[in-house]
Coordinates of C-alpha atoms and ligand atoms in Angstrom, one line a residue:
X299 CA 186.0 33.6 -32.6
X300 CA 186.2 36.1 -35.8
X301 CA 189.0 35.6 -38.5
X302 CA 191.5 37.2 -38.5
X303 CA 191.4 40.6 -40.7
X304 CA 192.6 40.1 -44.3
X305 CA 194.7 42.3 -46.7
X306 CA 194.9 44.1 -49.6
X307 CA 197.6 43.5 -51.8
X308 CA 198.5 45.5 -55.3
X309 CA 200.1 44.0 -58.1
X310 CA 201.4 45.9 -61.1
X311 CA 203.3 43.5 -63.0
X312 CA 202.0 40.8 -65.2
X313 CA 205.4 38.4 -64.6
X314 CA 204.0 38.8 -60.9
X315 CA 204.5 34.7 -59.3
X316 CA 201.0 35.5 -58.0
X317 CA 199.5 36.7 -60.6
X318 CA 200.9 33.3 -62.8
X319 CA 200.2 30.8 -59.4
X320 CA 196.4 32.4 -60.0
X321 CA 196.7 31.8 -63.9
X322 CA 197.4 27.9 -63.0
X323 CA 194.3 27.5 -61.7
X324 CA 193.2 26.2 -64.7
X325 CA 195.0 23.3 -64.9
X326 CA 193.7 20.5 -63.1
X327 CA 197.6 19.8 -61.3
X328 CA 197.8 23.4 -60.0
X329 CA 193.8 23.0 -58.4
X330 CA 195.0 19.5 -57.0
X331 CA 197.8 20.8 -55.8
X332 CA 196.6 23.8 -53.8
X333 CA 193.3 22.6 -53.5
X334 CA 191.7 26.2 -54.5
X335 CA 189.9 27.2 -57.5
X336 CA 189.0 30.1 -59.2
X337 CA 185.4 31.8 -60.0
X338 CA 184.9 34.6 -62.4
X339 CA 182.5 37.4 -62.0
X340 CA 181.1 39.1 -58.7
X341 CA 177.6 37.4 -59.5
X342 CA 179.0 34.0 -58.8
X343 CA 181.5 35.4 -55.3
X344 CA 177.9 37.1 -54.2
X345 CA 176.4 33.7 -54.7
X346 CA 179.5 32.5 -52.7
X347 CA 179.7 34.6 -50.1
X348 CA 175.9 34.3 -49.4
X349 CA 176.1 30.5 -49.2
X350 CA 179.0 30.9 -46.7
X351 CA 181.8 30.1 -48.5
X352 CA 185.1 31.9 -47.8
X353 CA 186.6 33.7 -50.4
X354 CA 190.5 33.3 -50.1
X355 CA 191.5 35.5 -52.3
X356 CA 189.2 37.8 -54.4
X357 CA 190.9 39.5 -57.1
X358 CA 189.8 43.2 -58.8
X359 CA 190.7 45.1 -61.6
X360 CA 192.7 48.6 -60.4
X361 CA 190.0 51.2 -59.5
X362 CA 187.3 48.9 -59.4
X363 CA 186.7 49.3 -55.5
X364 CA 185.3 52.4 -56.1
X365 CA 182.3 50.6 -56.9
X366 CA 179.9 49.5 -54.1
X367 CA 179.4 45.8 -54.6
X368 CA 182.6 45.1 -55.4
X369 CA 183.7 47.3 -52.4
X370 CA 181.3 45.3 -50.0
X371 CA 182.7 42.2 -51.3
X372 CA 186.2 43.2 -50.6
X373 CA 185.4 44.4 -47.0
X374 CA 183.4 40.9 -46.7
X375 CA 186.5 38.9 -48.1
X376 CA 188.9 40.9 -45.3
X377 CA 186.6 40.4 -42.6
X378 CA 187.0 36.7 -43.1
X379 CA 190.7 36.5 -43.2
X380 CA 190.7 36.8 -47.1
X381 CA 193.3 38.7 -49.3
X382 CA 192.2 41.6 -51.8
X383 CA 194.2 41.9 -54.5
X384 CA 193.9 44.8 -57.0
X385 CA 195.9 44.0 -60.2
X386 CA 196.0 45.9 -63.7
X387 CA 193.2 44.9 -66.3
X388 CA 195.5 42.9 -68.1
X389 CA 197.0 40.7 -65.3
X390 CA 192.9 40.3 -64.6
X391 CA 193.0 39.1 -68.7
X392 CA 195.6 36.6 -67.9
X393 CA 194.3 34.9 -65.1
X394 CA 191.1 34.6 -66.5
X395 CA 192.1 33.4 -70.1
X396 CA 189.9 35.8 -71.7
X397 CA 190.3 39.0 -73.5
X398 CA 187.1 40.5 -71.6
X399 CA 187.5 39.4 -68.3
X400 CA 184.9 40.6 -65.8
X401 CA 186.1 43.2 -62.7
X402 CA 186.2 40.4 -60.1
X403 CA 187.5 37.0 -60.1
X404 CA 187.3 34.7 -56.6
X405 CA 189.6 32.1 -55.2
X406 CA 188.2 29.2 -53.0
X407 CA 188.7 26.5 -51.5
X408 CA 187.3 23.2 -52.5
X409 CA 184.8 21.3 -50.5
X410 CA 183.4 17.8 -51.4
X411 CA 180.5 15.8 -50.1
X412 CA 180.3 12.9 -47.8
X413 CA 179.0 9.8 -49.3
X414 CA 178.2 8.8 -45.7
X415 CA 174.6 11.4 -46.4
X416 CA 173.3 9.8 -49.2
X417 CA 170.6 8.0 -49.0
X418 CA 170.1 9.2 -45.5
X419 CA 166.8 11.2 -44.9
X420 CA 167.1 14.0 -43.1
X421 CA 164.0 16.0 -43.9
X422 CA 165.4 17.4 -47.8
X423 CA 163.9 16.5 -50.6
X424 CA 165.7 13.0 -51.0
X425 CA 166.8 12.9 -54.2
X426 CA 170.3 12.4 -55.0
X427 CA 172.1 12.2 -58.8
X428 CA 175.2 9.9 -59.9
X429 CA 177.3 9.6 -62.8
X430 CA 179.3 7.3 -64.1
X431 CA 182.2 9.0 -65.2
X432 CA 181.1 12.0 -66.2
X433 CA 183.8 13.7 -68.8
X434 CA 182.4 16.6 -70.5
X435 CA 183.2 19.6 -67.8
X436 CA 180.0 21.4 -69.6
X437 CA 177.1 18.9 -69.1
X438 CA 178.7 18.2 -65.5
X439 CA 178.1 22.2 -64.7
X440 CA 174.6 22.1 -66.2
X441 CA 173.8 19.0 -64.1
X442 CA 174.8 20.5 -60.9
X443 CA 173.0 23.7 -62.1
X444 CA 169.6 21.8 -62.6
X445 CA 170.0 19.5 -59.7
X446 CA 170.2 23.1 -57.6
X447 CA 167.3 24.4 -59.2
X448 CA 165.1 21.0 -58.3
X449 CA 166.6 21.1 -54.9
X450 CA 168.2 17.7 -55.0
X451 CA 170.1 16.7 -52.1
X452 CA 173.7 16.4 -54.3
X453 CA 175.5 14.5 -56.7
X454 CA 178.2 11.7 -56.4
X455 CA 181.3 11.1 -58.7
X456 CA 181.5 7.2 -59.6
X457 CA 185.0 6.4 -60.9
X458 CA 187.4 8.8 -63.0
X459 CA 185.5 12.0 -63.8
X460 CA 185.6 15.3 -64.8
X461 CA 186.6 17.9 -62.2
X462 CA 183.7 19.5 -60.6
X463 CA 185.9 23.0 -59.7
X464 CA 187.0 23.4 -63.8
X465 CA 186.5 27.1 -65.1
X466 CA 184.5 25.5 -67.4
X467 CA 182.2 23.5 -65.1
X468 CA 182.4 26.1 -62.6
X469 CA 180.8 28.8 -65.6
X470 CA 178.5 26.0 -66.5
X471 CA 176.8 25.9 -63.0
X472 CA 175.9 29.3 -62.7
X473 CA 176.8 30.1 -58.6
X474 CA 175.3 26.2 -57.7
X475 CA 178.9 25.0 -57.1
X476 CA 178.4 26.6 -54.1
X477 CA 174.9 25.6 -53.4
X478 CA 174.8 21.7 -54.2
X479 CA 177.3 19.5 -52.7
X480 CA 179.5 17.3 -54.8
X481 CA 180.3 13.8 -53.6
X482 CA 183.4 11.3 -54.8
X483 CA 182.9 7.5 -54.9
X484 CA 184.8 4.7 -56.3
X485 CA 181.9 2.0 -57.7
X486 CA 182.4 -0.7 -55.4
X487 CA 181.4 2.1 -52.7
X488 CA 179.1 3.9 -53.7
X489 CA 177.4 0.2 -54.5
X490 CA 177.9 -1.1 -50.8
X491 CA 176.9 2.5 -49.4
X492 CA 173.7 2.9 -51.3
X493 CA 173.0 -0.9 -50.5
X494 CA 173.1 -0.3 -47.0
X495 CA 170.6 2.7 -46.8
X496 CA 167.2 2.7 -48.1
X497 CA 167.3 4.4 -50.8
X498 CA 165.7 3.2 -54.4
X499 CA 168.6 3.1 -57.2
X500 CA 166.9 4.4 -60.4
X501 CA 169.6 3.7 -63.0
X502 CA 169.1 4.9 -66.9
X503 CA 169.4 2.7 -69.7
X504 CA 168.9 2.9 -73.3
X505 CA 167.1 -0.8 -73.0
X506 CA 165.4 0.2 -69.7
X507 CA 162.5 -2.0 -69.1
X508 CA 160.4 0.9 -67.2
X509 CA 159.0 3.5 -68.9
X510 CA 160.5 6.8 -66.9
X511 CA 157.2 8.4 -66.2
X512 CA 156.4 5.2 -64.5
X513 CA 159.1 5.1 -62.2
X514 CA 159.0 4.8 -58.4
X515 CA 161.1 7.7 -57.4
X516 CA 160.0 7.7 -53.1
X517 CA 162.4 9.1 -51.4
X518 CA 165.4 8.9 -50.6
X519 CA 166.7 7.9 -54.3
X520 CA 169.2 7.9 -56.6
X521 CA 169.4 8.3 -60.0
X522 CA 172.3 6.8 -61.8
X523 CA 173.1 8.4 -65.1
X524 CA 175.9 6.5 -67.0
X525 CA 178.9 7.7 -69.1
X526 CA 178.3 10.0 -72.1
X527 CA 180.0 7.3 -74.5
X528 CA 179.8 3.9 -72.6
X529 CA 176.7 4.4 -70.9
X530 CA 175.9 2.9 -67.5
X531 CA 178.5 -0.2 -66.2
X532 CA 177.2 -3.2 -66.1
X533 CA 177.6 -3.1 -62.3
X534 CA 175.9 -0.3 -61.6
X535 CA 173.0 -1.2 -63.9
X536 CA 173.3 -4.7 -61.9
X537 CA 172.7 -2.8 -58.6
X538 CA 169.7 -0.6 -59.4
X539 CA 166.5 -1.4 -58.7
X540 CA 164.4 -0.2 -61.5
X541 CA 166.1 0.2 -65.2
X542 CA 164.4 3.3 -66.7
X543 CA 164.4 4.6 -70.5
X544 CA 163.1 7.8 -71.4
X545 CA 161.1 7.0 -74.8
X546 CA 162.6 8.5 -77.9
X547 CA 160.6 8.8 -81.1
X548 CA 162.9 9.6 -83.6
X549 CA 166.3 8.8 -85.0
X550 CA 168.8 9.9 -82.7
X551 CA 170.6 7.1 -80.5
X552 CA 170.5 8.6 -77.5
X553 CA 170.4 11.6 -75.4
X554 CA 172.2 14.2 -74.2
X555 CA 173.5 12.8 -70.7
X556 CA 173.0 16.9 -68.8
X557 CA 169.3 16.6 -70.9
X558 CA 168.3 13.5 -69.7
X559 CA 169.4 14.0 -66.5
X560 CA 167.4 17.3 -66.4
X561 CA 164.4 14.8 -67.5
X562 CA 165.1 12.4 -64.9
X563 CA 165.2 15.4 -62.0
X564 CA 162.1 17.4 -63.0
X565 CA 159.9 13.7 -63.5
X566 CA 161.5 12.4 -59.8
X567 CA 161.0 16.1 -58.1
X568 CA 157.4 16.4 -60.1
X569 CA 155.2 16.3 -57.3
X570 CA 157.1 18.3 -55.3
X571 CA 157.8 21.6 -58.4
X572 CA 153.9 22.4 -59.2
Ligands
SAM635 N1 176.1 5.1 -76.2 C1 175.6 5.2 -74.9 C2 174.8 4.0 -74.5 O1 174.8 3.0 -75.2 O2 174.3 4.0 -73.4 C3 174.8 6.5 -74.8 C4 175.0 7.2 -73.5 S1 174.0 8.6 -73.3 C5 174.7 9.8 -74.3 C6 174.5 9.0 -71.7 C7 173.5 8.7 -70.6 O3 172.4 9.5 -70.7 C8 173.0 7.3 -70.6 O4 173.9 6.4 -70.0 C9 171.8 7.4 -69.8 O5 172.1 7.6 -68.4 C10 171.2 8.7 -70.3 N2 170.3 8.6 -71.4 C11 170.4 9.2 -72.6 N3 169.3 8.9 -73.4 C12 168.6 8.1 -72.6 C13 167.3 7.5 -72.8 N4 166.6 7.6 -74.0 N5 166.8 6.7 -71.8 C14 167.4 6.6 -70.7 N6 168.6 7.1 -70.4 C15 169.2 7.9 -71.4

C-alpha cells in the first residue's frame, strides 16, 4: 500500500509554534518527548532517504526548490507521507542554531536496535561495539561513524548515556545514524544477553592482560569500551572474556575512548578490510 501523499506547508514568521516545536529539537526533553530528531544538510537526508528512512518533515529555505536535489528530495519526502516546509532563511537559522545554516534540514523519527541481534550470526560481519556510558555526544558520533565504515553489526548503550539522535552526535556521524543501528541495555542485560549467545566479550582495560593485536576477535564479538572518566565497571570487566590494552609508549594516561575504539574496530575487522 503507498503512503499517503504529503504537503507542503510555508511559514513566514519566525514566532511560528512550528518553527519553535522544530527549534526544540535540541533539547533532549523535546526529542523524548516527540520521539523525532532533527538532521542538517541534504547530504545527510540523501544518506537518509537512501537507507530508507522516512523523512517526516524536511524543511527548506524559501526558493530553494528551485534546485534539483533539493526538489527530488521534497517530491521523495511527499510521496512518503512527509510534510515540506519552506520557511524564510532566518526561521532555517533558528531551528538550526547557527548563523549559516545549510538549505535543508530533516525531521525523523527515531529507531533503536534490538538487543535480542546481538551476538546472533546472521551472515554480517559479527562484530558488535558497547559502551559503558558513553557521555561525550562527539566521540559517540565518531564511533558510530567508524563502526559504519568497518561494517560492524551495531552498537549497544550500557547504562545512562549520551543521546545517540543529539545535533551534535547526529553531525558527528556523518549520515551513519542512519546506516548502523543503535541498541539500549541496562548492564545486568546486556550481561545475561551476551552470556547466552556465543559471542566472545572483548572488554578494554588500561591493565588488560592481553596485548590487543593478540586478541581473539572470531565472530560474533563484542567489544566493550568503558566510560570516558571511570573506565570499564567492574562488572562488565568481570564478564568479558579476554581483558585487552592497547600498548601506550608515552606519557599520556589513557586514550581517547572514539580513538581507541576506532583501534579496537580496524584490529577486530583486520582480516576482513585488506
Ligand atoms: N581513567 C579511565 C580509566 O582508568 O580507565 C580512562 C578511560 S579511557 C579515556 C576510556 C576508555 O577507552 C577505556 O575505558 C577503554 O575502554 C579505552 N581505552 C583508552 N585507552 C586504552 C588503552 N590504552 N588500552 C585499552 N583501552 C583503552
Amino acid at each position: 500500500m503507498s503512503a499517503k501523499a504529503g504537503t507542503v506547508k510555508t511559514v513566514t514568521s519566525l514566532t511560528n509554534p512550528l518553527v519553535k516545536s522544530l527549534r526544540a529539537l535540541h533539547l533532549k526533553k523535546h526529542r523524548d518527548e516527540t520521539g523525532l530528531f532533527l538532521a542538517e544538510g541534504l547530504q545527510l537526508v540523501r544518506y537518509a532517504i537512501d537507507a530508507n528512512w522516512t523523512v517526516e518533515t524536511l524543511v527548506c529555505a524559501a526558493g530553494s526548490l528551485d534546485q534539483r536535489a533539493i526538489a527530488d528530495a521534497a517530491a521523495q519526502t511527499k510521496a512518503a507521507g512527509g510534510t515540506v516546509l519552506q520557511v524564510p532563511a532566518a526561521a532555517l537559522a533558528k531551528i538550526a542554531r547557527r548563523d549559516n545554516p545549510q538549505t535543508v534540514l530533516g525531521v525523523f523519527r527515531q529507531r533503536f536496535g534490538s538487543l535480542a541481534k546481538v551476538g546472533e550470526p546472521h551472515g554480517g560481519s559479527g562484530l558488535w561495539v558497547a559502551l559503558d556510558r558513553i557521555r561525550d555526544p562527539g566521540n559517540l558520533g565518531t564511533i558510530i561513524r567508524t563502526a559504519d565504515a568497518a561494517d560492524a553489526e551495531g552498537l549497544i548503550l550500557i547504562g545512562e548515556s549520551c543521546d545517540p539522535f543529539s545535533s551534535e552526535t547526529v553531525r558527528a556521524t556523518m549520515g551513519s545514524i542512519f546506516h548502523v543501528p543503535v541498541a539500549r541495555a541496562g548492564e545486568s542485560d546486556f550481561i545475561d544477553h551476551a552470556k547466552a549467545t556465543s559471542a566472545r566479550l572483548v572488554g578494554t582495560h588500561l591493565t588488560g592482560d592481553v596485548d590487543y593485536r593478540k586478541a581473539d576477535y572470531r565472530p560474533p564479538s563484542v567489544l566493550v569500551m568503558g566510560n570516558e572518566q571511570k573506565g570499564l565497571s567492574d562488572a562488565l570487566a568481570g564478564a568479558c572474556d579476554q581483558l585487552v590494552c592497547i600498548p601506550m609508549a608515552g606519557r599520556a594516561e589513557s586514550l581517547n575512548l572514539a580513538v581507541a575504539t576506532g583501534l579496537m574496530i580496524y584490529e577486530a575487522r583486520r582480516g576482513a578490510l585488506i
